[in-house]
CSV table of C-alpha atoms and ligand atoms in Angstrom, one decimal:
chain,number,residue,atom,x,y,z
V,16,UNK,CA,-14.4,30.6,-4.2
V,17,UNK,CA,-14.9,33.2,-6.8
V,18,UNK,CA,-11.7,34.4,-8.3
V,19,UNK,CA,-13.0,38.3,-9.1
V,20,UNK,CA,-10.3,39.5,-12.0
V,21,UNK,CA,-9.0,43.2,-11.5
V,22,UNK,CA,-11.5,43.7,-14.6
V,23,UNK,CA,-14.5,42.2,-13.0
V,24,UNK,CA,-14.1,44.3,-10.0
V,25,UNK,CA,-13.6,47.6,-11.8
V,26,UNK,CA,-16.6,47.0,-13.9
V,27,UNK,CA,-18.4,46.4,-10.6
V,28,UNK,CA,-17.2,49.7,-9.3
V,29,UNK,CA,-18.3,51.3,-12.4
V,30,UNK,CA,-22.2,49.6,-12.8
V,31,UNK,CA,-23.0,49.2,-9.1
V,32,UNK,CA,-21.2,52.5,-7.4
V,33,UNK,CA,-20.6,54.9,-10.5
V,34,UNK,CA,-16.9,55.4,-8.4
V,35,UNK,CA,-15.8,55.2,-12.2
V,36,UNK,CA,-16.2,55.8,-15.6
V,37,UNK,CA,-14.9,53.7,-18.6
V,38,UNK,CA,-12.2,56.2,-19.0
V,39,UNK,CA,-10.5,55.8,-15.4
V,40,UNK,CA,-11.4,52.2,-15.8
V,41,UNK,CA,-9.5,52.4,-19.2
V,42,UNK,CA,-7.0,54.0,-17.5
V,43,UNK,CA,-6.2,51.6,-14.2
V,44,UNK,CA,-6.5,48.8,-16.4
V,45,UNK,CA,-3.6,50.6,-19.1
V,46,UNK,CA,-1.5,50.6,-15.8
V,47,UNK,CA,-2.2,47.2,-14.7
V,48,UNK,CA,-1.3,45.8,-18.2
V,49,UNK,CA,2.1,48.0,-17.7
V,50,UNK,CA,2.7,46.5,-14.2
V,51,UNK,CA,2.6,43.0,-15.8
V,52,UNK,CA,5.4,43.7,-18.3
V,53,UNK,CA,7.6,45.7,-15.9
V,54,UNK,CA,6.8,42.7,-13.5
V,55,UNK,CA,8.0,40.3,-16.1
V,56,UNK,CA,10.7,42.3,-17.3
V,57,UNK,CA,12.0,42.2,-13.4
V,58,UNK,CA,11.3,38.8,-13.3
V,59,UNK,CA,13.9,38.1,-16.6
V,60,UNK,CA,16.6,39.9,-14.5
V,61,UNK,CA,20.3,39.2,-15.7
V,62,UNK,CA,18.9,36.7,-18.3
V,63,UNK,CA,17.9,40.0,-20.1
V,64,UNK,CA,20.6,42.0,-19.7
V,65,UNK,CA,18.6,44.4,-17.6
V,66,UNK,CA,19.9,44.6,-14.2
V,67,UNK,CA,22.5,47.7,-13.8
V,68,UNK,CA,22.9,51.5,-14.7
V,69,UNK,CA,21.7,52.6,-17.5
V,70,UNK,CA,24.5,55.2,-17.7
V,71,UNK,CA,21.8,58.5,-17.2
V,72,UNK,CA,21.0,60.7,-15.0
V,73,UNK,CA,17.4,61.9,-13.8
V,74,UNK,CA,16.2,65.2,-13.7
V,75,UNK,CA,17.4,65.6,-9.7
V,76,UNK,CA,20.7,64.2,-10.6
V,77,UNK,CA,20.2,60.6,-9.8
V,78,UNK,CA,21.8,58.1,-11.7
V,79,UNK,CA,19.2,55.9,-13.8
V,80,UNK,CA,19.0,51.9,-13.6
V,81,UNK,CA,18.1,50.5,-17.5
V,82,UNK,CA,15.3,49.5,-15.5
V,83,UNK,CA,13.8,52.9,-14.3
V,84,UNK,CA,13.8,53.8,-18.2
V,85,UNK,CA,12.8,50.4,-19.8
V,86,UNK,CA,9.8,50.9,-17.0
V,87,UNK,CA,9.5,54.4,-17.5
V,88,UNK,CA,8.7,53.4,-21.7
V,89,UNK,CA,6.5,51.0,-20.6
V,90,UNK,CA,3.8,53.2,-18.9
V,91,UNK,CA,4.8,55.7,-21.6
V,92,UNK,CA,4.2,53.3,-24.0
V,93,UNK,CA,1.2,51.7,-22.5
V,94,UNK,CA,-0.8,55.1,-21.8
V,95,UNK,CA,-0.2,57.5,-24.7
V,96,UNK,CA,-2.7,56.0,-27.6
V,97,UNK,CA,-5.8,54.7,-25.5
V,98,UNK,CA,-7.2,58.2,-25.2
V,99,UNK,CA,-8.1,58.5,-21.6
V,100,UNK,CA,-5.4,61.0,-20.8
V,101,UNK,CA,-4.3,64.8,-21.1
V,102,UNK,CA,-0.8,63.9,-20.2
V,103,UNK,CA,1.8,62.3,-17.7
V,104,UNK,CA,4.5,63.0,-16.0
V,105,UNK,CA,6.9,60.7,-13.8
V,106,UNK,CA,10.2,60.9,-12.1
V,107,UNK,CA,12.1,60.1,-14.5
V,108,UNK,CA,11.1,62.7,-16.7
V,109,UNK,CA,12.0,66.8,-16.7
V,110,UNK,CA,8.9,67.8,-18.2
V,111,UNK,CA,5.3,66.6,-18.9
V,112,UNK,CA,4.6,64.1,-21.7
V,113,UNK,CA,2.2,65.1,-24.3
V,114,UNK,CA,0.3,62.7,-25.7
V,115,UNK,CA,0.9,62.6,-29.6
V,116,UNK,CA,-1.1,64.7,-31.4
V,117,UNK,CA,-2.4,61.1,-33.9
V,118,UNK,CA,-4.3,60.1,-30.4
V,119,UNK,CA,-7.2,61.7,-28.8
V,120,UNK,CA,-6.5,63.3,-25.4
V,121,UNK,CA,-8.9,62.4,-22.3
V,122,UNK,CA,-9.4,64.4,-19.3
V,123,UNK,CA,-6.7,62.1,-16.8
V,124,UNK,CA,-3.7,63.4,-15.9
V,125,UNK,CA,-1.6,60.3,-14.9
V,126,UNK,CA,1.9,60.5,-12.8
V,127,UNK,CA,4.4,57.8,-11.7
V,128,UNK,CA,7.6,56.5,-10.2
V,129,UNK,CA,8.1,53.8,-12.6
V,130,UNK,CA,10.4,52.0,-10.5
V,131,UNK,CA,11.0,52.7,-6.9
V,132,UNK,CA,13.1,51.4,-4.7
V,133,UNK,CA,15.5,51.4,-7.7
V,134,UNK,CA,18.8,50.7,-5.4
V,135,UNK,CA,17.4,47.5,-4.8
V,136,UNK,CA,17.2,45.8,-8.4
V,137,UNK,CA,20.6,44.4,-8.6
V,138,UNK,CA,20.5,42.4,-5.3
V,139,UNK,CA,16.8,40.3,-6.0
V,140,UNK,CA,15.2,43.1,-3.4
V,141,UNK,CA,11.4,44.1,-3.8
V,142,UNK,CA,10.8,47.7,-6.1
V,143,UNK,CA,7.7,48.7,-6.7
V,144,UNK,CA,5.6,51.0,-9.2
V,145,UNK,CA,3.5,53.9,-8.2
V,146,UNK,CA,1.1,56.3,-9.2
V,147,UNK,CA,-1.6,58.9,-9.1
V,148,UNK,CA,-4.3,60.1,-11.2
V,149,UNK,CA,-5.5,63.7,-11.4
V,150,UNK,CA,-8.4,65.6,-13.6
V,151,UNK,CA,-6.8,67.6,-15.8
V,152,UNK,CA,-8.0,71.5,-15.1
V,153,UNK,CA,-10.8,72.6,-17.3
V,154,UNK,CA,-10.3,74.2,-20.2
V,155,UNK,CA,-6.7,73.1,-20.6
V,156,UNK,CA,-5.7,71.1,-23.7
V,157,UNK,CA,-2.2,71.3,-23.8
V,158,UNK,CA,-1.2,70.3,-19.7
V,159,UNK,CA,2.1,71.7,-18.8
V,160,UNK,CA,3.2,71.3,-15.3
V,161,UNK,CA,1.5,74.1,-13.7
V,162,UNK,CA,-1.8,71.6,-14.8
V,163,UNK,CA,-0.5,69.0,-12.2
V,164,UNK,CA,0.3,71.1,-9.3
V,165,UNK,CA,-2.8,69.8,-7.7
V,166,UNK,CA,-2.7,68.8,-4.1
V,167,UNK,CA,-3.1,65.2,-3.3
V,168,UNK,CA,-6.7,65.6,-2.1
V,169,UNK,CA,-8.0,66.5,-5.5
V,170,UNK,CA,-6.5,62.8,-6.3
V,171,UNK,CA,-9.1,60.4,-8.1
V,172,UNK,CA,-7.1,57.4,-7.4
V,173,UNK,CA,-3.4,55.9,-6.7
V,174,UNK,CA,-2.1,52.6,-6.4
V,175,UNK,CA,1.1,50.7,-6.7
V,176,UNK,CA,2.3,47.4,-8.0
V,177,UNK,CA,5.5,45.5,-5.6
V,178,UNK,CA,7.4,43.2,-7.0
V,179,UNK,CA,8.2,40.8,-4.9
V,180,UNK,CA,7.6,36.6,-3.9
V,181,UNK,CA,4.6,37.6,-5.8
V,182,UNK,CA,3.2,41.0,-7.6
V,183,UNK,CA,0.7,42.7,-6.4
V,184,UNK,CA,-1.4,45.9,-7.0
V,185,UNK,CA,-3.1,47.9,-4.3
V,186,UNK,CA,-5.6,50.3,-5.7
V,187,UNK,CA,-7.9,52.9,-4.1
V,188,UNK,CA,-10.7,54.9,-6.0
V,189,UNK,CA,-11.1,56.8,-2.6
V,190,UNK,CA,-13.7,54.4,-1.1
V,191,UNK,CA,-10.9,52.3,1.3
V,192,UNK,CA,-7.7,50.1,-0.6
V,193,UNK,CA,-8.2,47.0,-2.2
V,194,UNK,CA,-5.6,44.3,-3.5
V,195,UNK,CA,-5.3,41.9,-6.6
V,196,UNK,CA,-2.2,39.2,-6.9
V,197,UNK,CA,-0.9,38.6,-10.4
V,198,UNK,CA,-1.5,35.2,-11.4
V,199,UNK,CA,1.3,34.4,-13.5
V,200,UNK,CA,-0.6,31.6,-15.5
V,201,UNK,CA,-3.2,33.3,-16.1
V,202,UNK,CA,-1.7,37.0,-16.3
V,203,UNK,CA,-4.5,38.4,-15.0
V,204,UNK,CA,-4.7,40.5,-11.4
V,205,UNK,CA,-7.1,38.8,-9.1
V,206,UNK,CA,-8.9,40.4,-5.9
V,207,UNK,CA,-7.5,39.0,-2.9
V,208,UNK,CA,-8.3,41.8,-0.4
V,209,UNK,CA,-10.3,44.2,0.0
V,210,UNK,CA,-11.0,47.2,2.5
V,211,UNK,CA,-7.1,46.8,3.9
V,212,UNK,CA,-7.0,48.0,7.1
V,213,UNK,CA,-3.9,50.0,9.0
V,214,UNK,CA,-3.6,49.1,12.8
V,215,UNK,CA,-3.9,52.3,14.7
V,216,UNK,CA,-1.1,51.1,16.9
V,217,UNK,CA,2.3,49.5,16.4
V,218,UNK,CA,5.2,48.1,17.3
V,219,UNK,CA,6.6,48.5,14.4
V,220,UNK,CA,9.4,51.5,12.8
V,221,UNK,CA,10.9,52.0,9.6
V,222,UNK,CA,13.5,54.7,8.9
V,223,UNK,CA,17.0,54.6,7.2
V,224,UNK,CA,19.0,55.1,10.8
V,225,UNK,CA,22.1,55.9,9.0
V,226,UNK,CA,20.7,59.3,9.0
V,227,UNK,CA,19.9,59.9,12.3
V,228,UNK,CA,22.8,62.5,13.1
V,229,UNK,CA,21.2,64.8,10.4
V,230,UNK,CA,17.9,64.5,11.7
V,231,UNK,CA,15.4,67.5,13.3
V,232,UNK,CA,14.8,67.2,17.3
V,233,UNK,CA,11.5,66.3,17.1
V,234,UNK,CA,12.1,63.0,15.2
V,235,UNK,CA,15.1,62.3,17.4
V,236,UNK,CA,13.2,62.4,20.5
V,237,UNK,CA,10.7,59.7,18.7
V,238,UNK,CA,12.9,57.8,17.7
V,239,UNK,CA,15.2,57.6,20.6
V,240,UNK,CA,12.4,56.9,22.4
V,241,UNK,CA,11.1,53.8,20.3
V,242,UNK,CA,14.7,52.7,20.8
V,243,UNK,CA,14.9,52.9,24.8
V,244,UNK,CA,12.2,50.6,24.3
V,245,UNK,CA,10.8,48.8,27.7
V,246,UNK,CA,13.3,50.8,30.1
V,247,UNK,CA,11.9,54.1,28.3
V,248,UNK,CA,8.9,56.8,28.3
V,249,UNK,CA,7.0,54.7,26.1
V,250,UNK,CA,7.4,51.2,28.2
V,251,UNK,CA,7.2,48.6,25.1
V,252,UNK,CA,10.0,47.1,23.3
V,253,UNK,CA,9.7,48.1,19.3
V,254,UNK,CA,11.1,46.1,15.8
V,255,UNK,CA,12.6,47.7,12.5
V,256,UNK,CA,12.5,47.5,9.4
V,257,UNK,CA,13.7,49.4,6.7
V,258,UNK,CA,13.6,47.7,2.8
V,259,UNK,CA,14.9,50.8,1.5
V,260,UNK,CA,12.1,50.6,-1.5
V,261,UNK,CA,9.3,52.4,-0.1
V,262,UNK,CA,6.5,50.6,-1.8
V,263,UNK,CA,7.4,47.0,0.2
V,264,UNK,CA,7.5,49.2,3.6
V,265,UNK,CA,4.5,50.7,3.1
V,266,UNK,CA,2.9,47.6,1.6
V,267,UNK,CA,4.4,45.9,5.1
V,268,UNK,CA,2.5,48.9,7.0
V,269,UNK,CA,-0.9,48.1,5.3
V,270,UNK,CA,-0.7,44.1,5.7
V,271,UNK,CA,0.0,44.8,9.8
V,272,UNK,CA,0.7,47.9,10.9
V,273,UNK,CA,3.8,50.2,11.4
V,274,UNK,CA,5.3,54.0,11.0
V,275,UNK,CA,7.6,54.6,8.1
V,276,UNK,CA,9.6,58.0,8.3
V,277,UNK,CA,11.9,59.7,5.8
V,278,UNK,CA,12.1,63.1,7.3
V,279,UNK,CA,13.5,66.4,6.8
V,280,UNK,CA,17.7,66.4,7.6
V,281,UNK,CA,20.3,68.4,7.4
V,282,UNK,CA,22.4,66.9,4.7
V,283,UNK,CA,21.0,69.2,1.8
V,284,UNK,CA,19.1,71.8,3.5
V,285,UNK,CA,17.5,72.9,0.0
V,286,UNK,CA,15.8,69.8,-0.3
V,287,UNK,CA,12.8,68.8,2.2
V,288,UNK,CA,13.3,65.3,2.2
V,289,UNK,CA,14.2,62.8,-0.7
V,290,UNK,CA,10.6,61.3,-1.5
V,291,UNK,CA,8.9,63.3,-3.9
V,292,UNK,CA,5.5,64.5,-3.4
V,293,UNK,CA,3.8,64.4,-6.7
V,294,UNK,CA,4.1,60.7,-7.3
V,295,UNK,CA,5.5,59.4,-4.5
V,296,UNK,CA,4.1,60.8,-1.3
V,297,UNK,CA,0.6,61.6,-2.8
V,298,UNK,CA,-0.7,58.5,-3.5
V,299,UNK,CA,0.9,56.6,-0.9
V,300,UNK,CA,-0.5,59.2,1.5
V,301,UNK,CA,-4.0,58.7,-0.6
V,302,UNK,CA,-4.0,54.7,0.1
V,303,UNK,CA,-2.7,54.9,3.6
V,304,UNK,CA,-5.6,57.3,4.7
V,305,UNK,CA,-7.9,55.2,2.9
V,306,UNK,CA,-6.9,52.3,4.5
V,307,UNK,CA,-7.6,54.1,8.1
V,308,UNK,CA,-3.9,55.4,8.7
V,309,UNK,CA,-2.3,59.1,8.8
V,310,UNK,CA,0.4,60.7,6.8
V,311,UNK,CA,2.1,64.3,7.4
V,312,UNK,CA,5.2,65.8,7.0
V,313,UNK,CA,5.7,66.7,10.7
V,314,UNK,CA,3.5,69.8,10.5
V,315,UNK,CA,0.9,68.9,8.0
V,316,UNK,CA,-1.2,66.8,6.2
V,317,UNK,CA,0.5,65.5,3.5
V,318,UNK,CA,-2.8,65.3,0.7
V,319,UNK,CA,-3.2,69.3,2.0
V,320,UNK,CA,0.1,70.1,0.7
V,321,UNK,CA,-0.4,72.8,-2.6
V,322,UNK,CA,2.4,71.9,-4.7
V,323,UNK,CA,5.2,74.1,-6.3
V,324,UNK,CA,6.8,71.9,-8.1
V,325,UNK,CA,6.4,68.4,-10.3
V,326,UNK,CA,9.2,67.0,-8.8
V,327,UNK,CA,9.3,68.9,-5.6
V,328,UNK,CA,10.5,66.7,-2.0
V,329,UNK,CA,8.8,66.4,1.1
V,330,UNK,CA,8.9,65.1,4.4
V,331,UNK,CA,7.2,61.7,4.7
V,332,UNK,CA,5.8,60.4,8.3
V,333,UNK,CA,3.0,57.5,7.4
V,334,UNK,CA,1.3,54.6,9.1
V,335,UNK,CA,-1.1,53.7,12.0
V,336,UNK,CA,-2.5,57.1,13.2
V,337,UNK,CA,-1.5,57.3,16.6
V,338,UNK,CA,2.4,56.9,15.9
V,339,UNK,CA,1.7,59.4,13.1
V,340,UNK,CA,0.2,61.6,15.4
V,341,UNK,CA,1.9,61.7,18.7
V,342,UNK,CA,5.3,62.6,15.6
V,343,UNK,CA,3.6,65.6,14.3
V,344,UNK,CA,2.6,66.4,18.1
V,345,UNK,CA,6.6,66.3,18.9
V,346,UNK,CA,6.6,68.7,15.9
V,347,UNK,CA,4.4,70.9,17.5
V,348,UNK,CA,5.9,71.3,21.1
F,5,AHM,P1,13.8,56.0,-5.9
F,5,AHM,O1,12.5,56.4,-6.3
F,5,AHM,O2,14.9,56.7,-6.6
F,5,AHM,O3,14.1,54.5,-5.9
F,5,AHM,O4,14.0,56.5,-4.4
F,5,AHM,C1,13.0,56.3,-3.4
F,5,AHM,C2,13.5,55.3,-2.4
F,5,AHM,C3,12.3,54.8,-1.6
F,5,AHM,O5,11.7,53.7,-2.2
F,5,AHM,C4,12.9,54.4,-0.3
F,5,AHM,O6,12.1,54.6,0.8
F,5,AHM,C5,14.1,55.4,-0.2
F,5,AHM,O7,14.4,55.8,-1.5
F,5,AHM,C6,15.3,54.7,0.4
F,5,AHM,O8,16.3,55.7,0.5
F,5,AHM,P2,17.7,55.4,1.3
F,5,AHM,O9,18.5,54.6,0.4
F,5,AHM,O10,18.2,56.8,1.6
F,5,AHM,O11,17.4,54.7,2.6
F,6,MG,MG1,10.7,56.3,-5.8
């Protein structure tokens, strides 16, 4: 069989389809190279002294793991000199990073969640990275936020890395969701699917139940509806899962199927959910649409959403399309 390297295919993208130019291809493969040493760094665990809190707080007051920051210096690190961006931002930021005025600045804006699914580090439990890619505006050389406050539509491509059994990267250029396994010997990402495609129907929930007395009605009624199971309006039993690192649940939801909801609640009614939209939602929206699936916030699409702010929450319902859709049709009654 021939083993396609993440380079090989990108190059093929580029010659054959023009979906790229050398710059995004730059780019994706900067990120890929950045996945590989987060990957590794994960892999080291306690023999590195990296496991645990790094004693910080992010910019919406949640405390950091050493590893969102060693991650977060690693794309930093990785992206800032190659020339193929304007600037990045990520989670674990306040503010946009400008790229160093010694480097020359492309015309990709590049945002991330270095390491989701942070809670899970210390107990051996898949995280993930994720990102987006955005043109910067024209005319702008110095990006400040206002620059990123793009909605997810106007996204050129998204992807993630899990880190799990294995590591993986799921990619989408907007022509449907391909993915590449790290081979560790080799350390290079290899194709090993390509046009992933999202069940429209499933049997399959994830959502953090714990929540349930804060959430809205309409997700309730779901809900308790999935849970009457066989004896109930919809007639079928249903399963769970919830990770609690989105990029393993959604990467479950690509590889069979399934709905993954973090709602609105009621616990903080300032905020509109915890996942945030810029570099979480987006592109996970971005590759589950490509990939033939649906994602709103209850009342919207999520990729429509025009963005406020850079680290702004939202409402996250994702998955096979007809779950998606008969939630946002409880939304609407
Ligand atoms: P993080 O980016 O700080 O790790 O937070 C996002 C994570 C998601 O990966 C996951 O779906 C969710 O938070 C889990 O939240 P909870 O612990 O409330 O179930
Ligand atoms: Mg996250």
């Amino acid at each position: 069989m021939r083993r396609v390297t993440l380079m090989q295919y990108l190059i093929e993208q580029e010659r054959q389809k023009d979906w790229i130019n050398a710059d995004l291809r730059l780019l994706i493969e900067v990120v890929s190279r950045a996945c590989k040493a987060i990957s590794i760094a994960i892999g080291k665990g306690e023999l590195a002294g990296i496991l645990g809190g790094a004693g910080s707080e992010n910019v919406q007051g949640e405390a950091q793991k050493k590893l969102d920051v060693i991650s977060n210096e690693i794309l930093l690190e990785a992206n800032e000199w190659g020339g193929h961006l304007a600037a990045m931002a990520s989670e674990e930021m306040d503010h946009p990073h400008q790229i160093p005025h010694r480097f020359p600045r492309g015309e990709y804006l590049l945002l991330f969640d270095p390491l989701d699914g942070s809670s899970n580090i210390d107990v051996n439990i898949s995280v993930g990275t994720i990102f987006s890619v955005l043109r910067c505006p024209e005319g702008v050389s110095e990006p400040d936020e206002r620059a990123f406050l793009q909605p997810g539509a106007a996204q050129v491509c998204a992807g993630y890395a899990v880190y799990g059994p294995s590591t993986l990267l799921v990619l989408t250029l907007g022509h449907g969701v391909a993915c590449f396994t790290l081979d560790r010997e080799t350390g290079s990402f290899i194709l090993t699917q390509e046009g992933m495609r999202i069940p429209e129907d499933t049997g399959e929930f994830a959502i953090n139940a714990s929540n349930m007395r804060f959430w809205e009605p309409p997700v309730r009624r779901y809900i308790d509806e999935l849970l009457a199971g066989r004896s109930g309006a919809r007639g079928c039993d249903f399963n769970m899962r919830w990770v609690a690192s989105m990029v393993a649940d959604v990467h479950r939801i690509l590889t069979r199927g399934g709905i993954f909801l973090y709602p609105r609640d009621s616990r903080d009614p300032s905020k509109a959910g915890k996942l945030r939209l810029m570099y979480e939602a987006n592109p996970m929206a971005f590759i589950v649409e490509q990939a033939g699936g649906a994602a709103s916030n209850g009342h919207q699409r999520i990729l429509d959403i025009r963005p406020e702010g850079l680290h702004q929450r939202v409402a996250v319902i994702l998955g096979s399309k007809n779950e998606v859709e008969r939630v946002t049709g409880y939304h609407a009654a």
